[in-house]
Coordinates of C-alpha atoms in Angstrom, one line a residue:
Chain A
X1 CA 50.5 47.3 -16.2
X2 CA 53.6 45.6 -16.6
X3 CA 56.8 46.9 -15.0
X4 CA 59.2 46.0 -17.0
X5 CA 58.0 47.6 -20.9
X6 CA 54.6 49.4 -19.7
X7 CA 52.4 47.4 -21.5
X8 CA 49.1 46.2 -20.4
X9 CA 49.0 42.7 -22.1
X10 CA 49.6 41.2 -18.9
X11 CA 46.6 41.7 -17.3
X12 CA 44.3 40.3 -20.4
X13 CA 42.1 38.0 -18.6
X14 CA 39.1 36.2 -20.3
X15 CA 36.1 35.1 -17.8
X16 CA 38.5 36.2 -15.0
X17 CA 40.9 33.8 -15.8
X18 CA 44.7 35.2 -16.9
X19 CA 45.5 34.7 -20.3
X20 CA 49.7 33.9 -21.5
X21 CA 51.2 37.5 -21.0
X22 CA 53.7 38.5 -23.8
X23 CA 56.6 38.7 -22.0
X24 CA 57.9 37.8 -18.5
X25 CA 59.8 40.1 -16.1
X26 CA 62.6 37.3 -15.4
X27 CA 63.0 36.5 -19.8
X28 CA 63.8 38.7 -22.4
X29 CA 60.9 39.6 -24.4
X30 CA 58.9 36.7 -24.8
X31 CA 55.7 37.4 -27.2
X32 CA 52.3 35.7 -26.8
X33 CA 52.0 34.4 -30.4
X34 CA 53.4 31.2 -31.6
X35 CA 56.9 31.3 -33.9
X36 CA 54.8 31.4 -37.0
X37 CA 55.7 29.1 -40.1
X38 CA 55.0 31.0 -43.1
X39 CA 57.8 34.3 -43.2
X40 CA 58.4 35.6 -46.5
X41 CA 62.2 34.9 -47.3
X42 CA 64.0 38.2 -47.3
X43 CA 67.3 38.8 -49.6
X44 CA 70.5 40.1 -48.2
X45 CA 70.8 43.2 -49.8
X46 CA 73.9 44.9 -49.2
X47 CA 73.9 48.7 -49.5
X48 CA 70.9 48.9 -51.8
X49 CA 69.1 50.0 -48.5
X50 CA 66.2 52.5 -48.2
X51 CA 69.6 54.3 -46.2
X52 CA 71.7 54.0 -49.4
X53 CA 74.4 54.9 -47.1
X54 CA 76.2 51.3 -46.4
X55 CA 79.7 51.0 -47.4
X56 CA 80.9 47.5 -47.2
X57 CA 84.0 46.7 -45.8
X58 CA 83.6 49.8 -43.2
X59 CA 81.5 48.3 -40.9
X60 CA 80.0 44.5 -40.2
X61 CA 75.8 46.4 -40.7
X62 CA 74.4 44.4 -43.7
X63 CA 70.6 45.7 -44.9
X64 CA 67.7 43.3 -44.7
X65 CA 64.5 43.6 -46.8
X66 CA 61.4 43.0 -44.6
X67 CA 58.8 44.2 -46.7
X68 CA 55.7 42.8 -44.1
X69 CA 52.5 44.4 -43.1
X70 CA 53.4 45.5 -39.3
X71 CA 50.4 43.6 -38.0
X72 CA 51.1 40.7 -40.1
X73 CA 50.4 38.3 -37.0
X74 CA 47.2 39.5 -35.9
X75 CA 46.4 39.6 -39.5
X76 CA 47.6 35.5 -39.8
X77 CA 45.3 35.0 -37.0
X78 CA 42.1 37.3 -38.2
X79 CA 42.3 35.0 -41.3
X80 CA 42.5 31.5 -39.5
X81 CA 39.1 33.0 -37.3
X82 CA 37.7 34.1 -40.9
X83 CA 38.2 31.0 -42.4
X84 CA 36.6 28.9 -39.0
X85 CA 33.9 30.6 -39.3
X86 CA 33.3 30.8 -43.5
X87 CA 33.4 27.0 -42.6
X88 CA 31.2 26.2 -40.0
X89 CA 28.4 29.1 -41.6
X90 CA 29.1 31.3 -38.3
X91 CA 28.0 35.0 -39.4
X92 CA 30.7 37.2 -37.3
X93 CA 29.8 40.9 -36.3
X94 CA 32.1 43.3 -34.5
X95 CA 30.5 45.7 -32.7
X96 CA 32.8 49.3 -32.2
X97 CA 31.9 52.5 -30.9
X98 CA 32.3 55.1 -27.9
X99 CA 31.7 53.5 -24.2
X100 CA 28.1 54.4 -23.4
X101 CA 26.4 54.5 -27.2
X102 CA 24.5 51.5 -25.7
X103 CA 26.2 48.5 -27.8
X104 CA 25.3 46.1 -24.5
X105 CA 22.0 47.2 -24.2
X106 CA 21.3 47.0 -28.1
X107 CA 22.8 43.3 -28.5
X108 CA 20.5 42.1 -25.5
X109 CA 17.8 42.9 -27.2
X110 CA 18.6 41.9 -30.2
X111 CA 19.3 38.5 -29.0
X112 CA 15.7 38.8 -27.4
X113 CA 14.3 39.4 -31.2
X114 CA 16.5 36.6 -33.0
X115 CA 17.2 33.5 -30.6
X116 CA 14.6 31.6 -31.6
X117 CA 15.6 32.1 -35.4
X118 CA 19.9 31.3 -34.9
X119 CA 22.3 30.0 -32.2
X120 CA 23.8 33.2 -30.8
X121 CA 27.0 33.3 -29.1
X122 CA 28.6 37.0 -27.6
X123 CA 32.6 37.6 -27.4
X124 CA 33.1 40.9 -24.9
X125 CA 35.4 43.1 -24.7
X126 CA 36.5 45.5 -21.4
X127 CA 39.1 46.5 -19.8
X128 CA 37.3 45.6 -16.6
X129 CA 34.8 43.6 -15.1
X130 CA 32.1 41.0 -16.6
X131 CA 29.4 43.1 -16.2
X132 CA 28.2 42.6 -19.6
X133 CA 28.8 39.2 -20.2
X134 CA 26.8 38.9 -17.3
X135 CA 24.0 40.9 -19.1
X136 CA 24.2 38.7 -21.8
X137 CA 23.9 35.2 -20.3
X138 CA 20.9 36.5 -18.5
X139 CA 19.3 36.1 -22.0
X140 CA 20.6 32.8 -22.4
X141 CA 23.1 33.2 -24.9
X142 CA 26.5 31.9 -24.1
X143 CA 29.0 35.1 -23.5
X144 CA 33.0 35.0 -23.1
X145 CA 34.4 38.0 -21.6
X146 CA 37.6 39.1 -22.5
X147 CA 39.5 41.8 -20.0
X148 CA 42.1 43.7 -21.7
X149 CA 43.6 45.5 -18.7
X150 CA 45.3 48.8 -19.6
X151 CA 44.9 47.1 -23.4
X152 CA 42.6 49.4 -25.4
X153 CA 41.4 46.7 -28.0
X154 CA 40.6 43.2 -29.1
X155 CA 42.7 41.8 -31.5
X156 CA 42.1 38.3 -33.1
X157 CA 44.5 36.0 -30.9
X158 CA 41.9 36.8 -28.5
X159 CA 38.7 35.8 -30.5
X160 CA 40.7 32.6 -31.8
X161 CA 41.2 32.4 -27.7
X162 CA 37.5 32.9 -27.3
X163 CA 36.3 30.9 -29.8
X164 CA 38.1 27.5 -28.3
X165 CA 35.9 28.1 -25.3
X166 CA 33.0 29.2 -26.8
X167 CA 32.9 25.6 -29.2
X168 CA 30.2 27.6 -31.4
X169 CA 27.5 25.0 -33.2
X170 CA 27.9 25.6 -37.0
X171 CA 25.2 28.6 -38.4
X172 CA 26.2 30.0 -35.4
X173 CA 25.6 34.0 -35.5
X174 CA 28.5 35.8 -32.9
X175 CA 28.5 39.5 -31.6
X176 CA 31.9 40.6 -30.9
X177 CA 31.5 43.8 -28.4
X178 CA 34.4 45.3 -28.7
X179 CA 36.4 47.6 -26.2
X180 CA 34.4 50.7 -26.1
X181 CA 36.7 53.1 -28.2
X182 CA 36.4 55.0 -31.5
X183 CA 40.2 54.8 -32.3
X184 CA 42.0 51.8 -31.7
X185 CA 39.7 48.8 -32.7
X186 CA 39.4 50.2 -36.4
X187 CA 42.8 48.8 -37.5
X188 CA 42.5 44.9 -35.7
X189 CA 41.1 42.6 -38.2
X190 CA 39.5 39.5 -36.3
X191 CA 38.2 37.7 -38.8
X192 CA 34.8 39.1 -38.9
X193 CA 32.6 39.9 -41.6
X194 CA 31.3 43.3 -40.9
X195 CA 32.6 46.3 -38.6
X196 CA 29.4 47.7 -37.5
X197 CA 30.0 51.2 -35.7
X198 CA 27.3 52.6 -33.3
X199 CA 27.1 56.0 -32.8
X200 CA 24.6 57.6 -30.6
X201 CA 22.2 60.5 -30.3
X202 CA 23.5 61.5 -26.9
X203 CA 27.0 62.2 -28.7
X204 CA 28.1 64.7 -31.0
X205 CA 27.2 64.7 -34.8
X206 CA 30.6 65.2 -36.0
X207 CA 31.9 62.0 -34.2
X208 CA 32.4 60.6 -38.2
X209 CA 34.7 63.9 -38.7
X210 CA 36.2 63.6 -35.5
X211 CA 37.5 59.6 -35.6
X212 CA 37.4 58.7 -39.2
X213 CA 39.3 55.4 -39.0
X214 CA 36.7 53.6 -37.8
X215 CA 33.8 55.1 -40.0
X216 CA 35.7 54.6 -42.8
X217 CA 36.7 50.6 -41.6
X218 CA 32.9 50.2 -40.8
X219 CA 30.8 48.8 -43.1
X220 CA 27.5 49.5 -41.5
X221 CA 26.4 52.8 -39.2
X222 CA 24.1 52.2 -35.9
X223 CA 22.4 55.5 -35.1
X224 CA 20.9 54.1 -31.8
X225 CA 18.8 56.0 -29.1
X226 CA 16.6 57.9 -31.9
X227 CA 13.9 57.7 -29.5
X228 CA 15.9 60.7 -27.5
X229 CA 15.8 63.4 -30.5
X230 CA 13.4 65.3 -29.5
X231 CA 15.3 66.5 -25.9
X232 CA 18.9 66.3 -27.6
X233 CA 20.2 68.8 -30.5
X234 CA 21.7 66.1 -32.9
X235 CA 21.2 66.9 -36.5
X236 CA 20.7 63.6 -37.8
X237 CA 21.2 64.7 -41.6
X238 CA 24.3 66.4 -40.8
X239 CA 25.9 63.2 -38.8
X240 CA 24.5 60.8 -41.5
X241 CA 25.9 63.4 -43.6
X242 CA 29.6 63.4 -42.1
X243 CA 29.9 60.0 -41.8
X244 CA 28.8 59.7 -45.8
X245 CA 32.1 62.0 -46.5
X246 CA 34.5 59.8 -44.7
X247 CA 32.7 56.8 -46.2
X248 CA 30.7 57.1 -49.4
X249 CA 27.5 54.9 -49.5
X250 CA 28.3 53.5 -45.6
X251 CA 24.6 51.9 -44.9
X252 CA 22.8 54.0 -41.7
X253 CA 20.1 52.3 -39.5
X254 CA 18.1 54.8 -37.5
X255 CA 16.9 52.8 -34.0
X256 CA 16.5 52.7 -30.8
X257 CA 17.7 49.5 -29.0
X258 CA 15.2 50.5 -26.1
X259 CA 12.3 51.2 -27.6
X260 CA 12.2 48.9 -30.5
X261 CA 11.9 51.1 -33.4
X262 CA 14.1 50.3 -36.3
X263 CA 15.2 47.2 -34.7
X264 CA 13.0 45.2 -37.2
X265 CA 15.5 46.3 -40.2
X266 CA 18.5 45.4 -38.0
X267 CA 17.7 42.0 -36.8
X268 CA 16.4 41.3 -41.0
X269 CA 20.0 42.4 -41.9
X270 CA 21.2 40.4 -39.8
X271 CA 18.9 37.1 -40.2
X272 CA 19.5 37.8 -44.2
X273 CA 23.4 37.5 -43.8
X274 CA 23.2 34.5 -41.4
X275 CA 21.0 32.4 -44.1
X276 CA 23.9 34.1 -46.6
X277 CA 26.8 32.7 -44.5
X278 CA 25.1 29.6 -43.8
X279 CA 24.0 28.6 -47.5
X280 CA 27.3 29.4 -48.9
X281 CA 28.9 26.8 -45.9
X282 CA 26.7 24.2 -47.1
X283 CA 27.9 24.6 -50.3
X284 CA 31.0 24.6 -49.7
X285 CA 30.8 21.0 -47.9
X286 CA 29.1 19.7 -50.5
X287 CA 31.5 20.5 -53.1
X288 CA 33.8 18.6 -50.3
X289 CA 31.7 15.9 -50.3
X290 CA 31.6 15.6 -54.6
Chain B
X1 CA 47.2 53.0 -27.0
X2 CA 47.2 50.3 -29.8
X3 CA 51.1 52.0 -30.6
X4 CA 52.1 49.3 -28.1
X5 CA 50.7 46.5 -30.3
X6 CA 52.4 48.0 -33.5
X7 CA 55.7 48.0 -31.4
X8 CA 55.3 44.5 -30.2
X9 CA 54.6 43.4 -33.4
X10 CA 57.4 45.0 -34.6
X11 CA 60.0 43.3 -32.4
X12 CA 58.2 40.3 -33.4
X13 CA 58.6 40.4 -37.2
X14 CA 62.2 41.6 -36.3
X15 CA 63.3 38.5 -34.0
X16 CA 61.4 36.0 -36.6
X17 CA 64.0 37.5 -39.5
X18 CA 66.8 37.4 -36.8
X19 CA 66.2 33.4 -36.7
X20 CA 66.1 33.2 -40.1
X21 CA 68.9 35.7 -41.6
X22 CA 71.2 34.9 -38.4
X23 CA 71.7 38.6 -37.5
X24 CA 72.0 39.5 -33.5
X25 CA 71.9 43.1 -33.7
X26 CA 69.5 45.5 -35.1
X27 CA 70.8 48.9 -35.7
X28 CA 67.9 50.6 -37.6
X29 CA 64.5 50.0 -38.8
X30 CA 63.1 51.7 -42.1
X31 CA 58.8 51.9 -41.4
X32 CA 56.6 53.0 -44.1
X33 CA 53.5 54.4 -42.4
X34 CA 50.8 55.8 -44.4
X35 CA 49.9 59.9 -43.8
X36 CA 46.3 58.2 -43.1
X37 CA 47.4 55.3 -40.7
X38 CA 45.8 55.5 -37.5
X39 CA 49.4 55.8 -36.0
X40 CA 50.3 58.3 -34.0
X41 CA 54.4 58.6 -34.7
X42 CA 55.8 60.1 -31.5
X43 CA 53.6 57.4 -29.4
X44 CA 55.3 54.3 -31.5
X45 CA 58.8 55.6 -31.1
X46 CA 57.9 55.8 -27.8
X47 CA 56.8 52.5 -27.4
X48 CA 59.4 51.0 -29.8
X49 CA 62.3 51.9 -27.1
X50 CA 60.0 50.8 -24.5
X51 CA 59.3 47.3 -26.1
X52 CA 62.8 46.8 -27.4
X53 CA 64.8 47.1 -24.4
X54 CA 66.8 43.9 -23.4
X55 CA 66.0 42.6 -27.4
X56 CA 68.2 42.5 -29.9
X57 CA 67.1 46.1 -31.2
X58 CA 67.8 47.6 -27.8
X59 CA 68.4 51.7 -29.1
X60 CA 68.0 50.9 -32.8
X61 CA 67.0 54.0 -34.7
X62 CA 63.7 53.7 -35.9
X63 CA 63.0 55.6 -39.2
X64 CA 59.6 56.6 -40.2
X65 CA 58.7 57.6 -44.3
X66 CA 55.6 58.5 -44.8
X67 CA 53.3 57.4 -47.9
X68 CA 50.9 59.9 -48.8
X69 CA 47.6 59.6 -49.3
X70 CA 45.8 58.9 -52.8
X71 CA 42.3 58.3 -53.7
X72 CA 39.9 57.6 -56.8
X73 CA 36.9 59.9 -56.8
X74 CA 33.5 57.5 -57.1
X75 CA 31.7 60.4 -59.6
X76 CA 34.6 61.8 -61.8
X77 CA 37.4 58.8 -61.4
X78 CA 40.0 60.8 -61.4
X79 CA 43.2 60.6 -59.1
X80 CA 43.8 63.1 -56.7
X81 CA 46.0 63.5 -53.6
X82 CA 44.3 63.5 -49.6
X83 CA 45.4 64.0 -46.5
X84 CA 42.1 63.2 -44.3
X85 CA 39.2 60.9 -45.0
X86 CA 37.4 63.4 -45.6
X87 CA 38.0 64.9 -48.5
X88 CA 36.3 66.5 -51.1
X89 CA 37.4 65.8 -54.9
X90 CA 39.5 68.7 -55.9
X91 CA 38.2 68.2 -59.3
X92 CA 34.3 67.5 -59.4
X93 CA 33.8 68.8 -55.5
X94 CA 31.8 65.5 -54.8
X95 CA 32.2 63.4 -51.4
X96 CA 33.0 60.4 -53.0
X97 CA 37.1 59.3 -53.0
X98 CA 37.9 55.9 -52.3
X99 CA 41.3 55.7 -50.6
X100 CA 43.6 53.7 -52.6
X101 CA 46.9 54.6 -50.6
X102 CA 47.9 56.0 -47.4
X103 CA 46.5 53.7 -44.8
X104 CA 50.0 51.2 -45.0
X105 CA 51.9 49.8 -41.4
X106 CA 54.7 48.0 -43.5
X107 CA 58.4 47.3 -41.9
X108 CA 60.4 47.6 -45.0
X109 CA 64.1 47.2 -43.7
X110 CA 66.7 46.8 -41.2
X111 CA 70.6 47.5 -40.8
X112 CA 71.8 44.8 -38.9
X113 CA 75.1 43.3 -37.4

């Protein structure tokens, strides 16, 4: 962690390797993004303030009209990654949930049911360690790990990071596994297409109830590990159920990433959506090209 | 956790307009944060001191309004006000609002020197 403000951005490493911290300890604050080109011009406002309390002529303060989304730079970035990879026909998924719902263990094999089909490509996310990445290259798919250190989330300087070492072919489709946490990730745009949240058997039903943000960013619900119902007490209708309330119409797939079942209607998702992505990238060039 | 990015992107946004509208000291920050913003309020003042020390807001007062939350039922289409996610329609009982407002980050203004 760093000493000086208590962040953790310092130790963001990806594939072991340290990434530009935000600040250093012998600067002022120093932040990792680029001075960016495109600020909204504010108006001097004097005394027409939100305060409505500034007398001019008392005291030098002038008011300044902002008026930006806070995250306006990871935003700037999410939309540069979104637009790489509407151009190159790359079908982007980022994968959020708990640690332990079994996000590694479900992208391995689904990489094992759809490599011969699309070139896959995984982004990880972890505080620590390239376990998983490791995991995933034994499949033969290319993986870039991203450590956060004490960060608790991607967020889509990193991917654009990523993605110049990854040097995806076009129709690529990429996993993003993100940090393994219900709360943070769900308001970090990174350009992907879907937020796909997995929830598991092995937690609790009301996990929808309990950490609504991301169930209501998702746009697609993993129940994964259905093959343990019978020795756990999950009420499946009442979690499908919960997670319906926080987000009306939110698509469910019931599988299990071990065993196999429901993975058919997963990997046809997502082999529908590449040919989507890809088809509409193909047009696109050729309107180019006319 | 993620407070720390709001914060960091708040100094950010804040020394951007300093370069552009020539101000050196920030006295206080107006935030509008949505009532259903995954922000936890306490955490980013917390983290706002933390990140802004040494920077040109160094003990500005940061001043958090809060947006409430509205939402457009899917069955009835009718307006209603919500504090969670979720909420049942106060008019038709039905599970189906879609959340039009309440979810806002926005930095809206500064008093600066």
């Amino acid at each position: 962690m760093c000493t000086t403000c208590g962040c953790g951005n310092g130790q963001t490493h990806i594939n072991g390797k340290p990434v530009s911290t935000h600040h250093r300890a012998d600067q002022s604050l120093r932040f990792r993004q680029p001075v960016h080109q495109h600020h909204d011009r504010g108006t001097i406002d004097f005394g027409n303030g939100i305060a409505g309390a500034h007398v001019p002529g008392i005291s030098p303060s002038r008011m300044v009209k902002i008026e930006r989304d806070i995250l306006t730079n990871n935003n700037r970035s999410a939309q540069q990654n979104r637009s790489y990879f509407l151009q190159h026909g790359i079908f982007a998924l980022n994968l959020v949930s708990s640690p332990g719902s079994g996000k590694t263990t479900l992208l391995v094999n689904t990489i094992q049911r759809l490599r011969n089909q699309f070139p896959i490509a995984v982004i990880e996310g972890d505080q620590q360690t390239d376990h998983d990445a490791a995991r995933i290259r034994a499949t033969g798919a290319p993986a870039v790990q991203i450590n956060t250190g004490k960060g608790c989330h991607l967020d889509a300087h990193m991917i654009d990071r990523a993605l110049q070492q990854l040097a995806l072919p076009g129709n690529s489709l990429l996993f993003i596994e993100n940090v393994g946490n219900l709360v943070c990730p769900s308001g970090f745009d990174l350009g992907e297409a879907h937020k796909v949240v997995i929830l598991s058997v092995t937690e609790g039903e009301d996990k929808p109830l309990k950490y609504p943000d991301m169930f209501h960013a998702a746009n697609l619900m993993l129940l994964n590990k259905c093959d343990l119902l019978p020795y756990v007490d999950f009420d499946i209708d009442a979690a499908i159920g919960y997670a319906h309330r926080v987000h009306p119409g939110l698509p469910v797939i019931q599988l299990s990433a071990t065993q196999g079942d429901g993975m058919q209607t997963w990997c046809d998702w997502i082999a529908a959506n590449c040919r989507r992505v890809a088809a509409n990238a193909d047009s696109m060039e050729a309107s180019f090209q006319v | 956790m993620h407070e720390l990015s709001l914060a960091e992107s708040l100094l950010l946004i804040i020394e951007d307009a300093a370069r552009e509208q020539r101000f050196s000291r920030v006295k206080a920050v107006w935030l509008e944060i949505g009532q259903l913003a995954c922000v936890e309020q306490q955490s980013l003042q917390f983290y706002f001191d933390a990140i802004t020390r040494d920077s040109i807001a160094h003990e500005a007062t940061l001043h958090i309004i809060v947006s409430p939350g509205q939402a457009c039922c899917g069955v009835c289409n009718q307006l209603c006000s919500v504090e969670t996610y979720h909420a049942l329609c106060p008019h038709c009982g039905n599970y189906a609002l879609k959340i039009i407002q309440g979810g806002e980050m926005r930095i809206k203004e500064l008093e600066v020197e």
